[in-house]
CSV table of N, CA and C in Angstrom, one decimal:
chain,number,residue,atom,x,y,z
I,131,ASP,N,104.7,15.5,139.5
I,131,ASP,CA,104.3,16.1,138.3
I,131,ASP,C,104.4,17.7,138.4
I,132,SER,N,105.2,18.3,137.5
I,132,SER,CA,105.4,19.7,137.6
I,132,SER,C,104.1,20.5,137.2
I,133,ALA,N,103.2,19.8,136.4
I,133,ALA,CA,102.0,20.5,135.9
I,133,ALA,C,101.1,20.8,137.1
I,134,GLU,N,101.1,20.0,138.2
I,134,GLU,CA,100.3,20.2,139.3
I,134,GLU,C,100.7,21.4,140.1
I,135,ASN,N,102.0,21.8,140.1
I,135,ASN,CA,102.5,22.9,140.8
I,135,ASN,C,102.4,24.2,140.0
I,136,GLU,N,102.1,24.1,138.7
I,136,GLU,CA,102.0,25.3,137.9
I,136,GLU,C,100.6,25.9,138.1
I,137,VAL,N,100.6,27.2,138.4
I,137,VAL,CA,99.4,28.0,138.7
I,137,VAL,C,99.3,29.1,137.7
I,138,ASP,N,98.1,29.3,137.2
I,138,ASP,CA,97.9,30.4,136.3
I,138,ASP,C,97.9,31.7,137.0
I,139,ARG,N,98.9,32.6,136.7
I,139,ARG,CA,99.0,33.8,137.4
I,139,ARG,C,97.8,34.7,137.3
I,140,ASN,N,97.0,34.5,136.2
I,140,ASN,CA,95.8,35.3,136.0
I,140,ASN,C,94.6,34.8,136.8
I,141,LYS,N,94.8,33.7,137.5
I,141,LYS,CA,93.7,33.2,138.4
I,141,LYS,C,94.0,33.3,139.8
I,142,CYS,N,95.3,33.2,140.2
I,142,CYS,CA,95.6,33.4,141.6
I,142,CYS,C,97.1,33.8,141.9
I,143,CYS,N,97.3,34.4,143.0
I,143,CYS,CA,98.7,34.7,143.4
I,143,CYS,C,99.0,33.9,144.7
I,144,THR,N,99.8,32.9,144.5
I,144,THR,CA,100.1,32.0,145.6
I,144,THR,C,100.9,32.7,146.7
I,145,LEU,N,101.6,33.7,146.3
I,145,LEU,CA,102.4,34.5,147.3
I,145,LEU,C,101.5,35.2,148.3
I,146,CYS,N,100.4,35.8,147.8
I,146,CYS,CA,99.5,36.5,148.6
I,146,CYS,C,98.3,35.7,149.0
I,147,ASN,N,98.2,34.5,148.4
I,147,ASN,CA,97.1,33.6,148.7
I,147,ASN,C,95.7,34.3,148.3
I,148,MET,N,95.7,34.9,147.1
I,148,MET,CA,94.6,35.5,146.6
I,148,MET,C,94.1,34.9,145.3
I,149,PHE,N,92.8,35.0,145.0
I,149,PHE,CA,92.3,34.4,143.8
I,149,PHE,C,91.6,35.5,143.0
I,150,PHE,N,91.6,35.5,141.7
I,150,PHE,CA,91.1,36.5,140.8
I,150,PHE,C,90.1,36.0,139.9
I,151,THR,N,89.1,36.9,139.5
I,151,THR,CA,88.0,36.5,138.6
I,151,THR,C,88.4,36.7,137.2
I,152,SER,N,89.4,37.6,136.9
I,152,SER,CA,89.9,37.8,135.6
I,152,SER,C,91.3,38.3,135.5
I,153,ALA,N,91.9,38.3,134.3
I,153,ALA,CA,93.3,38.7,134.1
I,153,ALA,C,93.4,40.2,134.5
I,154,ILE,N,92.4,41.0,134.3
I,154,ILE,CA,92.5,42.4,134.6
I,154,ILE,C,92.6,42.6,136.1
I,155,VAL,N,91.8,41.9,136.8
I,155,VAL,CA,91.9,42.0,138.3
I,155,VAL,C,93.3,41.5,138.8
I,156,ALA,N,93.8,40.4,138.1
I,156,ALA,CA,95.1,39.9,138.5
I,156,ALA,C,96.2,40.9,138.2
I,157,GLN,N,96.2,41.6,137.1
I,157,GLN,CA,97.2,42.6,136.7
I,157,GLN,C,97.1,43.7,137.7
I,158,SER,N,95.9,44.1,138.1
I,158,SER,CA,95.8,45.2,139.1
I,158,SER,C,96.4,44.8,140.4
I,159,HIS,N,96.3,43.6,140.8
I,159,HIS,CA,96.9,43.1,142.0
I,159,HIS,C,98.4,43.1,142.0
I,160,TYR,N,98.9,42.5,140.8
I,160,TYR,CA,100.4,42.4,140.7
I,160,TYR,C,101.1,43.8,140.7
I,161,GLN,N,100.3,44.8,140.3
I,161,GLN,CA,100.9,46.2,140.2
I,161,GLN,C,100.6,47.0,141.5
I,162,GLY,N,99.9,46.4,142.4
I,162,GLY,CA,99.5,47.1,143.6
I,162,GLY,C,100.5,47.0,144.8
I,163,LYS,N,100.2,47.8,145.8
I,163,LYS,CA,101.0,47.8,147.0
I,163,LYS,C,101.1,46.6,147.8
I,164,THR,N,99.9,45.9,147.9
I,164,THR,CA,99.8,44.7,148.7
I,164,THR,C,100.8,43.6,148.2
I,165,HIS,N,100.8,43.4,146.9
I,165,HIS,CA,101.6,42.4,146.3
I,165,HIS,C,103.1,42.8,146.5
I,166,ALA,N,103.4,44.1,146.2
I,166,ALA,CA,104.8,44.5,146.3
I,166,ALA,C,105.3,44.4,147.7
I,167,LYS,N,104.5,44.7,148.7
I,167,LYS,CA,104.9,44.5,150.1
I,167,LYS,C,105.2,43.0,150.4
I,168,ARG,N,104.3,42.2,149.9
I,168,ARG,CA,104.4,40.8,150.1
I,168,ARG,C,105.7,40.2,149.5
I,169,VAL,N,106.0,40.6,148.3
I,169,VAL,CA,107.2,40.2,147.6
I,169,VAL,C,108.5,40.6,148.4
I,170,ARG,N,108.5,41.8,148.9
I,170,ARG,CA,109.6,42.2,149.8
I,170,ARG,C,109.8,41.4,151.0
I,171,LEU,N,108.6,41.1,151.7
I,171,LEU,CA,108.7,40.3,152.9
I,171,LEU,C,109.2,38.9,152.6
I,172,VAL,N,108.7,38.3,151.5
I,172,VAL,CA,109.1,36.9,151.2
I,172,VAL,C,110.6,36.8,150.8
I,173,LEU,N,111.0,37.8,150.0
I,173,LEU,CA,112.4,37.8,149.6
I,173,LEU,C,113.4,38.3,150.7
I,174,GLY,N,112.8,38.7,151.8
I,174,GLY,CA,113.6,39.1,153.0
I,174,GLY,C,114.3,40.5,152.8
I,175,GLU,N,113.8,41.3,151.9
I,175,GLU,CA,114.3,42.6,151.7
I,175,GLU,C,113.6,43.6,152.6
I,176,THR,N,114.3,44.4,153.3
I,176,THR,CA,113.7,45.4,154.1
I,176,THR,C,113.5,46.7,153.3
I,177,PRO,N,112.5,47.4,153.5
I,177,PRO,CA,112.3,48.7,152.7
I,177,PRO,C,113.6,49.5,152.9
I,178,SER,N,114.1,50.1,151.8
I,178,SER,CA,115.3,50.8,151.8
I,178,SER,C,115.2,52.1,152.6
I,179,LEU,N,116.0,52.2,153.7
I,179,LEU,CA,116.0,53.4,154.5
I,179,LEU,C,117.3,54.2,154.2
I,180,PRO,N,117.2,55.5,154.2
I,180,PRO,CA,118.5,56.3,154.0
I,180,PRO,C,119.5,56.0,155.1
I,181,THR,N,120.7,55.8,154.7
I,181,THR,CA,121.7,55.5,155.7
I,181,THR,C,122.3,56.8,156.3
I,182,PRO,N,122.4,56.9,157.6
I,182,PRO,CA,122.9,58.2,158.1
I,182,PRO,C,124.4,58.3,157.8
I,183,THR,N,124.8,59.5,157.5
I,183,THR,CA,126.2,59.7,157.1
I,183,THR,C,127.0,60.5,158.2
């Protein structure tokens, strides 16, 4: 059942394994550094470094 796998983004972030008490707290998390860093790690993207020329 796909409904079982659907998670309310305003209640938890499965990527960071965090739970929120409100949508405002959730929004704050999604805009924060912790979540952004986690997204990069999961997607396998390394932080962009300037390439030597």
